[in-house]
PDB file of C-alpha atoms in Angstrom:
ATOM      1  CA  UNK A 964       0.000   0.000   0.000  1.00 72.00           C
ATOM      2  CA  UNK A 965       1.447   3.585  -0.725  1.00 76.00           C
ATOM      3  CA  UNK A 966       2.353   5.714   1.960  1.00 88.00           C
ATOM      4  CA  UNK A 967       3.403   8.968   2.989  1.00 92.00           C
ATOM      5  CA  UNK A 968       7.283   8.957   3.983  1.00 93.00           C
ATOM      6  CA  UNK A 969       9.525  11.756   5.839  1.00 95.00           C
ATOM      7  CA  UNK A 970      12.979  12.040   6.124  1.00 95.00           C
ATOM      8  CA  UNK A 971      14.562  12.948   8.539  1.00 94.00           C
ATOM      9  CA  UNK A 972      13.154  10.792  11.245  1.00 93.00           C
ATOM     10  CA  UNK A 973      15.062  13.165  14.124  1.00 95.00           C
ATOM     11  CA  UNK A 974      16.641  15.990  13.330  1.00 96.00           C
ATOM     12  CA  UNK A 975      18.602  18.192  15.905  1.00 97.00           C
ATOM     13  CA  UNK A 976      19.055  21.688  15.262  1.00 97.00           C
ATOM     14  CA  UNK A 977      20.542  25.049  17.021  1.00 97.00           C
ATOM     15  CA  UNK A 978      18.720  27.910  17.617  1.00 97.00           C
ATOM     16  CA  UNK A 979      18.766  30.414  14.739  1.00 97.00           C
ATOM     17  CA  UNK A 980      19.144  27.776  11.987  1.00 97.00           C
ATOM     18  CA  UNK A 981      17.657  26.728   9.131  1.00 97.00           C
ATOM     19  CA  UNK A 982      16.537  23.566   8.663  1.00 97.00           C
ATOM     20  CA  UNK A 983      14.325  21.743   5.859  1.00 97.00           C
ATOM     21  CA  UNK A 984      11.769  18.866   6.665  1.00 97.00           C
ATOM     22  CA  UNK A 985      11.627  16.712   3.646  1.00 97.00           C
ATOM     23  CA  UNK A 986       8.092  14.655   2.571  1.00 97.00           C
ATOM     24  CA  UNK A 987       7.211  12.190  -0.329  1.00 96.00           C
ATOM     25  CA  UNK A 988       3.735  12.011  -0.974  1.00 95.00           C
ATOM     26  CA  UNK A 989       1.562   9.138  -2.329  1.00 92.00           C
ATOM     27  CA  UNK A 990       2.226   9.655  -5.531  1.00 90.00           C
ATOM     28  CA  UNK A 991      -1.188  10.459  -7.718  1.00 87.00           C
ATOM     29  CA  UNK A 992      -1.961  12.628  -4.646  1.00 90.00           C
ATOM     30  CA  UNK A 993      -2.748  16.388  -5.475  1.00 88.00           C
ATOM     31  CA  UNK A 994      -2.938  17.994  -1.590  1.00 90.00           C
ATOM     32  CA  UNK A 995      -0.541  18.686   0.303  1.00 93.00           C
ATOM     33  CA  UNK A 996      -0.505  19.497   4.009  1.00 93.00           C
ATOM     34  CA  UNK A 997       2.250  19.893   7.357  1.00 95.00           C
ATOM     35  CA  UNK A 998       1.158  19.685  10.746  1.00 94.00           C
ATOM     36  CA  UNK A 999       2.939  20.371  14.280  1.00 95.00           C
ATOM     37  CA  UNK A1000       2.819  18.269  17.658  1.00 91.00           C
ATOM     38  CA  UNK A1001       4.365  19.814  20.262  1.00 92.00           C
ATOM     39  CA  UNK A1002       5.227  16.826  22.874  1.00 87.00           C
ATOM     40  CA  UNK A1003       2.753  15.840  24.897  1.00 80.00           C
ATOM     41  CA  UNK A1004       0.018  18.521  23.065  1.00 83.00           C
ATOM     42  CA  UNK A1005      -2.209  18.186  20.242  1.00 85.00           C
ATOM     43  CA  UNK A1006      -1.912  17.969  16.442  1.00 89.00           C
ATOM     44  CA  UNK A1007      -1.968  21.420  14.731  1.00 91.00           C
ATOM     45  CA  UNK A1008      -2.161  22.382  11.391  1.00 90.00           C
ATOM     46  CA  UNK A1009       0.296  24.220   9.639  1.00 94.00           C
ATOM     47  CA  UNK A1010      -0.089  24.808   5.870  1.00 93.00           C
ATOM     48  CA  UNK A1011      -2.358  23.310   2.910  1.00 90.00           C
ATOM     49  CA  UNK A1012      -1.021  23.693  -0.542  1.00 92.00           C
ATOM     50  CA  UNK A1013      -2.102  22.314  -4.216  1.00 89.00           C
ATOM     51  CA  UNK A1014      -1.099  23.264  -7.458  1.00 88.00           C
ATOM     52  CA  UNK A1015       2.009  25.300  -6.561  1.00 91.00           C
ATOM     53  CA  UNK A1016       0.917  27.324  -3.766  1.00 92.00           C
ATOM     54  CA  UNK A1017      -0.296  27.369  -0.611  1.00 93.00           C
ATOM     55  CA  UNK A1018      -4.333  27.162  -0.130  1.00 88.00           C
ATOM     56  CA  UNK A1019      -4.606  27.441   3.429  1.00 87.00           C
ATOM     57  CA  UNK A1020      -2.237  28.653   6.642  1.00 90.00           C
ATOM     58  CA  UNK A1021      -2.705  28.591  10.220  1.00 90.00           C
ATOM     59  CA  UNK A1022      -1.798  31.510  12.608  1.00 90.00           C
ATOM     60  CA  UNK A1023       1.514  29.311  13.297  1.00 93.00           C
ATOM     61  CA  UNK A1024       2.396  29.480   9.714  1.00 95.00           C
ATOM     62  CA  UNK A1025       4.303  32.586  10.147  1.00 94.00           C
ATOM     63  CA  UNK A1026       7.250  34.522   7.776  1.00 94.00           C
ATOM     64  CA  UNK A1027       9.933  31.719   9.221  1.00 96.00           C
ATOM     65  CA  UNK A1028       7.635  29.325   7.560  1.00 97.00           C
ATOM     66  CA  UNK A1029       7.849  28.294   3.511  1.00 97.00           C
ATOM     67  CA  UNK A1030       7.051  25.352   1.725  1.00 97.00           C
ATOM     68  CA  UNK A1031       7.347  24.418  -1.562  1.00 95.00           C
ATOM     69  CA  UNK A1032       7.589  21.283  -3.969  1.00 92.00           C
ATOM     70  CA  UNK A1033      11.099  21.535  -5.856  1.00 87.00           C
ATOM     71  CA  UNK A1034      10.288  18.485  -8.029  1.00 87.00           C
ATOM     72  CA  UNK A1035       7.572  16.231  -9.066  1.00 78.00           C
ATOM     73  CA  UNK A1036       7.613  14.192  -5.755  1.00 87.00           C
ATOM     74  CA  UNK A1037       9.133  16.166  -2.734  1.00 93.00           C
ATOM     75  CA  UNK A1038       7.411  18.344  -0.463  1.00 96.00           C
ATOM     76  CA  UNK A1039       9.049  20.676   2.123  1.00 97.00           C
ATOM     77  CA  UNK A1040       8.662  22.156   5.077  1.00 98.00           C
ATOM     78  CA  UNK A1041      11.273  25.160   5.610  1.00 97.00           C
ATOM     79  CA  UNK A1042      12.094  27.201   8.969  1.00 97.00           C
ATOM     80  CA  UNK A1043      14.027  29.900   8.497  1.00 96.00           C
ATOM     81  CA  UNK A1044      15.592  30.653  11.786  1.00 95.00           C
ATOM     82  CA  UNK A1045      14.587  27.652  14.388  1.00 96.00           C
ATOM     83  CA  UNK A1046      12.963  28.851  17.701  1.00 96.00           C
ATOM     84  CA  UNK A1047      13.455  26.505  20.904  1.00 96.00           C
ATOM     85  CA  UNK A1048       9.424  26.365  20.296  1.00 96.00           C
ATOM     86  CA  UNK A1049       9.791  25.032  16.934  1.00 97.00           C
ATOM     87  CA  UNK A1050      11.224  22.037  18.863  1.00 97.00           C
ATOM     88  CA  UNK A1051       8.207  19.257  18.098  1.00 96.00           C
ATOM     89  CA  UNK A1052       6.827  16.647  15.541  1.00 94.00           C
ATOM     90  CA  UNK A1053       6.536  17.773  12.158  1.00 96.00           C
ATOM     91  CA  UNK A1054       3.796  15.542  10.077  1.00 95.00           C
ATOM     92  CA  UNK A1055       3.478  15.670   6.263  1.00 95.00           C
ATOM     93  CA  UNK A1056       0.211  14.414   4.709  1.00 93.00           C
ATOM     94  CA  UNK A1057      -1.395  13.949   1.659  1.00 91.00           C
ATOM     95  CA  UNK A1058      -5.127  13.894   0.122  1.00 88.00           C
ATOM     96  CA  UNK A1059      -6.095  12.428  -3.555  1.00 84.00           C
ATOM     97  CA  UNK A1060      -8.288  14.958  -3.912  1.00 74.00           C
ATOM     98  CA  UNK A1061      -8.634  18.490  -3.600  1.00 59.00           C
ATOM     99  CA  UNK A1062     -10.853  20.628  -1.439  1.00 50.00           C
ATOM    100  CA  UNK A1063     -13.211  18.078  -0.069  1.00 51.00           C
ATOM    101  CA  UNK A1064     -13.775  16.757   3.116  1.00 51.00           C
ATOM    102  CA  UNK A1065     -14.726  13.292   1.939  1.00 56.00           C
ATOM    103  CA  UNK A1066     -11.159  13.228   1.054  1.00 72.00           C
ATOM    104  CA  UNK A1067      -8.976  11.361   3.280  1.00 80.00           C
ATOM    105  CA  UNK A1068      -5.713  12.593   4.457  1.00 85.00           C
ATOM    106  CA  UNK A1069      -2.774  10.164   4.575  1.00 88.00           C
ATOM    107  CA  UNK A1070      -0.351  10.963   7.244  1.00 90.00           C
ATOM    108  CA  UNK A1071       3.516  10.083   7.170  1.00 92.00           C
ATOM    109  CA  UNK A1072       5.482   8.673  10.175  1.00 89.00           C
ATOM    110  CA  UNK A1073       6.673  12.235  11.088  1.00 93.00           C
ATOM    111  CA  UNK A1074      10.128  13.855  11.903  1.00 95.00           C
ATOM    112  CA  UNK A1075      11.063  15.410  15.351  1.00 95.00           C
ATOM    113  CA  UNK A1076      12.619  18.288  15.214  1.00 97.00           C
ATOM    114  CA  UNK A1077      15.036  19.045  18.353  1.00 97.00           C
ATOM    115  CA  UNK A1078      16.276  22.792  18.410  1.00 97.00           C
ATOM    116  CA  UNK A1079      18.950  23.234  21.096  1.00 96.00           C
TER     117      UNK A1079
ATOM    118  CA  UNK B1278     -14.174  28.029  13.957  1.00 69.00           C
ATOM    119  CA  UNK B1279     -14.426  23.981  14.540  1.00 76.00           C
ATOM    120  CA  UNK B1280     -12.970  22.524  17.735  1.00 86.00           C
ATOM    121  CA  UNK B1281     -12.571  18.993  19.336  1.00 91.00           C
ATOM    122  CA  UNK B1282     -12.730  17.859  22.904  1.00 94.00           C
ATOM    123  CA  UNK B1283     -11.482  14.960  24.220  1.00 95.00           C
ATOM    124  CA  UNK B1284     -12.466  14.464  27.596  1.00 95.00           C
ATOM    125  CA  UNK B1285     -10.324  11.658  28.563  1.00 95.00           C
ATOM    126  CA  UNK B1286      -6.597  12.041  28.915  1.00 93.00           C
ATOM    127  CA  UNK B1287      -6.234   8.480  29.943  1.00 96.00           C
ATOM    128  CA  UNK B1288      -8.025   5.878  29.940  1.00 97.00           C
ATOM    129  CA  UNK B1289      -6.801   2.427  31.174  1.00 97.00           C
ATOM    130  CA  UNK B1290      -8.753  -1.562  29.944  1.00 97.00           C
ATOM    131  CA  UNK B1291      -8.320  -4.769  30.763  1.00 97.00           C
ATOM    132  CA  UNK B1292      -7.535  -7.046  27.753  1.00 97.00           C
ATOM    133  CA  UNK B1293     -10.962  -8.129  26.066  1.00 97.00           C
ATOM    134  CA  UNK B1294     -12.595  -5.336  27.963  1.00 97.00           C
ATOM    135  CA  UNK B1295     -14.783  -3.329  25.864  1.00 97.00           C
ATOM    136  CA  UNK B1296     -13.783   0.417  25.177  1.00 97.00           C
ATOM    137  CA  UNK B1297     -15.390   3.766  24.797  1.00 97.00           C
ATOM    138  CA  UNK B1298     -13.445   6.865  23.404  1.00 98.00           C
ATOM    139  CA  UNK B1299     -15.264  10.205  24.271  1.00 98.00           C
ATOM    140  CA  UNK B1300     -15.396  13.309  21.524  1.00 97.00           C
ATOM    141  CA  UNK B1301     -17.442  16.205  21.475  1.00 96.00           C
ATOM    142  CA  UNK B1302     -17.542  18.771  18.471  1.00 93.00           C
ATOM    143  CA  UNK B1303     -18.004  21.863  17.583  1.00 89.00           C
ATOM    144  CA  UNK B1304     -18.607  22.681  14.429  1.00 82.00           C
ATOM    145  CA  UNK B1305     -21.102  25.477  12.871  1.00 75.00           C
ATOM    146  CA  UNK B1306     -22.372  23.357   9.283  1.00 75.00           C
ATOM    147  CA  UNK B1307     -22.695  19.346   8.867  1.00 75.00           C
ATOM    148  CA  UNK B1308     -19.195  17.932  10.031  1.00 83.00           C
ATOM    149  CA  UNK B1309     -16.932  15.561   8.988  1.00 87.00           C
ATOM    150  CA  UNK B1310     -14.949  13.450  11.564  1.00 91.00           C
ATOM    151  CA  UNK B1311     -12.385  10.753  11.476  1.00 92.00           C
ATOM    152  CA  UNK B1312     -10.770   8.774  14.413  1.00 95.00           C
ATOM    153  CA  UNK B1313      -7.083   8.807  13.831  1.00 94.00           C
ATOM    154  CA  UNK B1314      -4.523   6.425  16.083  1.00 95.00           C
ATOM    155  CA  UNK B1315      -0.629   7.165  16.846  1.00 90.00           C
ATOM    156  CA  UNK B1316       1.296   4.185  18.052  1.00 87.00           C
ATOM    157  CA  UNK B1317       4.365   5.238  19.404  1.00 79.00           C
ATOM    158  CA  UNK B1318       6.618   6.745  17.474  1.00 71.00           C
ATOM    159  CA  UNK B1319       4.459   6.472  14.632  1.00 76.00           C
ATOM    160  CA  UNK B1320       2.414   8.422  12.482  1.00 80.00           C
ATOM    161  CA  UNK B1321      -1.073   9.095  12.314  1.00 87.00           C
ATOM    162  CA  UNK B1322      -3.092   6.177  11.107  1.00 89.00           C
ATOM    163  CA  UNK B1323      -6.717   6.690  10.206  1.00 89.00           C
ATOM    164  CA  UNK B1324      -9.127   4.327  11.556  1.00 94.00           C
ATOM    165  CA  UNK B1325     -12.451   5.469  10.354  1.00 93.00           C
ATOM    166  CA  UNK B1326     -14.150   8.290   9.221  1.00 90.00           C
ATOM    167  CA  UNK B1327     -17.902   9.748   9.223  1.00 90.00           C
ATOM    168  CA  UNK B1328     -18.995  12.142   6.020  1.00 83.00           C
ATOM    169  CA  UNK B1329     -22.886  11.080   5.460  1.00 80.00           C
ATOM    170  CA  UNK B1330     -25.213   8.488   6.248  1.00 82.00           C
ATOM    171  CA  UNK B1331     -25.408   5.566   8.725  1.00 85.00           C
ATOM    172  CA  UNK B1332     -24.791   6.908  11.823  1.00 91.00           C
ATOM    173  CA  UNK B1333     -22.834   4.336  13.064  1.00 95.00           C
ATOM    174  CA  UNK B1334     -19.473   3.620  10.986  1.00 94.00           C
ATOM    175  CA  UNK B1335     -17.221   0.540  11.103  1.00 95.00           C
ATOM    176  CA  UNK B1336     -13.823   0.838  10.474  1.00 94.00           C
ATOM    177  CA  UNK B1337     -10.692  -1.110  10.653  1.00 93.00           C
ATOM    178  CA  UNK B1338      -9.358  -3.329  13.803  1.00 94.00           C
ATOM    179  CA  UNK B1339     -12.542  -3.724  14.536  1.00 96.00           C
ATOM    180  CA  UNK B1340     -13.334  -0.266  16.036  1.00 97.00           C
ATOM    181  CA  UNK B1341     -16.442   1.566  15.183  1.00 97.00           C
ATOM    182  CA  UNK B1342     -17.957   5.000  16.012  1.00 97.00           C
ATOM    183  CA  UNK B1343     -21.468   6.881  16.115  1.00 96.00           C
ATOM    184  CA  UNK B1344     -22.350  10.062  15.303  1.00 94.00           C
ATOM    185  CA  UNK B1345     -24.863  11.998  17.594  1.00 94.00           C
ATOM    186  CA  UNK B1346     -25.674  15.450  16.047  1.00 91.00           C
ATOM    187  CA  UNK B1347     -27.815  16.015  19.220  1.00 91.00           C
ATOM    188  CA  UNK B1348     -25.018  15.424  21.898  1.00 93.00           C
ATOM    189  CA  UNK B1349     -22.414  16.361  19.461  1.00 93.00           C
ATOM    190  CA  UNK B1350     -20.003  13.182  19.841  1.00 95.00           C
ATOM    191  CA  UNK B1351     -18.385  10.974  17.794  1.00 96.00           C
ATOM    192  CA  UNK B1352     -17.542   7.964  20.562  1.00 98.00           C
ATOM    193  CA  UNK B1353     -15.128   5.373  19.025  1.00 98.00           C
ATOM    194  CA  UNK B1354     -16.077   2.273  20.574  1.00 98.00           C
ATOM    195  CA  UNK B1355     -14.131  -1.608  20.272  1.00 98.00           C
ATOM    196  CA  UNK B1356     -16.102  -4.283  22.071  1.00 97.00           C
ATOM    197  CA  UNK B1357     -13.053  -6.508  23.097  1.00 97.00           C
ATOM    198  CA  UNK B1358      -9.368  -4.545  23.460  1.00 97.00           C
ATOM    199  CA  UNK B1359      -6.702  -5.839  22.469  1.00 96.00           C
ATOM    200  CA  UNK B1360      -3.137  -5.126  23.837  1.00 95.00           C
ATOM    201  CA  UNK B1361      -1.781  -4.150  20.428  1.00 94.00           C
ATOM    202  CA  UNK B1362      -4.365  -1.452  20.386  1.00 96.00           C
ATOM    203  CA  UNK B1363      -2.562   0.087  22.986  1.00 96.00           C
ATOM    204  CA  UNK B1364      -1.654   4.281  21.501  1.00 96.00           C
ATOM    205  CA  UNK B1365      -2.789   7.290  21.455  1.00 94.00           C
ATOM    206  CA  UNK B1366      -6.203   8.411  19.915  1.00 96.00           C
ATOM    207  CA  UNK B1367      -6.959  11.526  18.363  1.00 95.00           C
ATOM    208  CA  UNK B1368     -10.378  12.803  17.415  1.00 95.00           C
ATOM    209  CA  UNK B1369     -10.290  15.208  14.216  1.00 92.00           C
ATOM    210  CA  UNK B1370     -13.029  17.145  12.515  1.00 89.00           C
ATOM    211  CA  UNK B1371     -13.054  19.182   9.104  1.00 80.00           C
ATOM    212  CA  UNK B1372     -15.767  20.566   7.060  1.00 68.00           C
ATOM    213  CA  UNK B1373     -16.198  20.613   3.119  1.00 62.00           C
ATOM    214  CA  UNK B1374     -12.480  22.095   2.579  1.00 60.00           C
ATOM    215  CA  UNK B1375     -10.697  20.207   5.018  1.00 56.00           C
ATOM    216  CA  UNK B1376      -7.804  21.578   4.338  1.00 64.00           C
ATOM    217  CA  UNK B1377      -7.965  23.241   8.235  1.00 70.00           C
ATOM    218  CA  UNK B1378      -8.653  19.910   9.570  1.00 79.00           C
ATOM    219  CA  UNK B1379      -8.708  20.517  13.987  1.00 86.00           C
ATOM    220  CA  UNK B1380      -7.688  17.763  16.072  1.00 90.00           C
ATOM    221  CA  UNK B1381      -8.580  16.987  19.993  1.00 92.00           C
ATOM    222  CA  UNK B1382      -5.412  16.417  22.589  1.00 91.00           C
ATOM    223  CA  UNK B1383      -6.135  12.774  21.933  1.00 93.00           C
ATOM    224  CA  UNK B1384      -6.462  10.025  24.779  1.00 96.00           C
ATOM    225  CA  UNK B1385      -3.726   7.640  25.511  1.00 95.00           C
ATOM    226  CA  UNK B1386      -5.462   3.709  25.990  1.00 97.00           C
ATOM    227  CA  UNK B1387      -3.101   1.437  28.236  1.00 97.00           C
ATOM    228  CA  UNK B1388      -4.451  -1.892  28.365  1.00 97.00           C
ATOM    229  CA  UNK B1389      -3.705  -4.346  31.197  1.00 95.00           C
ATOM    230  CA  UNK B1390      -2.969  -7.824  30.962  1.00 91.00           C
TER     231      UNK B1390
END
């Protein structure tokens, strides 16, 4: 069965860095999404994109925040300049379709990001 | 704006015990909800979801969940627990464009021998 797959599984980070979550969708899949969980809190959204640009952003999704999808597979998730309170697990998921709720979303193992 | 509560933070069943999962809504037009569970140190699996319909909605390892638009719940219910259903389970809820899908704290099952 497809799935959703992130690399890294841990990444460790100092404060003021930049680092790059990485995400390979299922591949006939046309939405794109990143969500947060802080440890021990619940699952947040982040970002929705489709078609090259980003369709829906939570309040989280600030200016340190970008994503984009460099090639016909990847998907990333880019802080510009880490935050101890970026520190937390960073899910990518996918949807077939677009816009609906009758869609489901496919979520990948996640990566946890450790800023220092 | 849609929210989820999950009242339970913890809940703890013996094996073959039957479970209950609480989750309330709130959600201003005709919602869609999912049960989602996290194993540790894995991702988010779906287990079933609720768009239209029968009220009552099976879905995989043998969990199932109704939906009461007068209480505003979607329990997730499993008549006999297994210990490999031990995780964490999250609650989610999304309208038409589910792109802002919200999610509840989740509840974390233990299951005793």
């Amino acid at each position: 069965e497809p799935e959703v797959t992130q690399t890294p599984s841990h990444q460790v980070t100092q404060m003021g860095q930049e680092v790059i979550l990485r995400c390979v969708p299922i591949s006939n899949h046309l939405y794109f999404y990143w969500y947060r969980q802080i440890l021990g809190q619940k699952v947040e959204f982040l970002v929705s994109f489709y078609n090259n640009e980003i369709s829906e952003k939570s309040e989280i999704f600030d200016d340190q925040f970008s994503v984009e999808r460099p090639d016909g597979s990847n998907f990333t998730l880019k802080i510009r300049s880490t935050k101890l309170e970026d520190s937390a697990m960073y899910f990518c998921a996918s949807s077939k379709l677009g816009g609906g709720a009758s869609d489901t979303q496919y979520f990948g193992p996640g990566t946890r990001l450790t800023v220092l | 704006a849609q929210s989820v509560t999950q009242p339970d933070i913890h809940i703890t069943v013996s094996e073959g015990a039957s479970l209950e999962l609480r989750c309330n809504y709130s959600y201003g037009a005709t919602p869609y909800l999912f049960w989602y569970v996290q194993s540790p140190g894995q991702g988010l699996q779906l287990l079933l979801k609720y768009f239209s319909g029968d009220t009552l909605v099976q879905g995989i390892k043998g969990f199932e969940a109704e939906f009461k638009r007068s209480q505003s719940s979607f329990n997730l219910r499993k008549p006999s627990v297994h210990w490999s259903d031990a995780a964490e389970y999250f609650c989610a809820v999304g309208g038409y464009n589910n792109n802002d899908m919200r999610f509840g704290a989740g509840t974390r099952l233990t299951v005793k021998p």
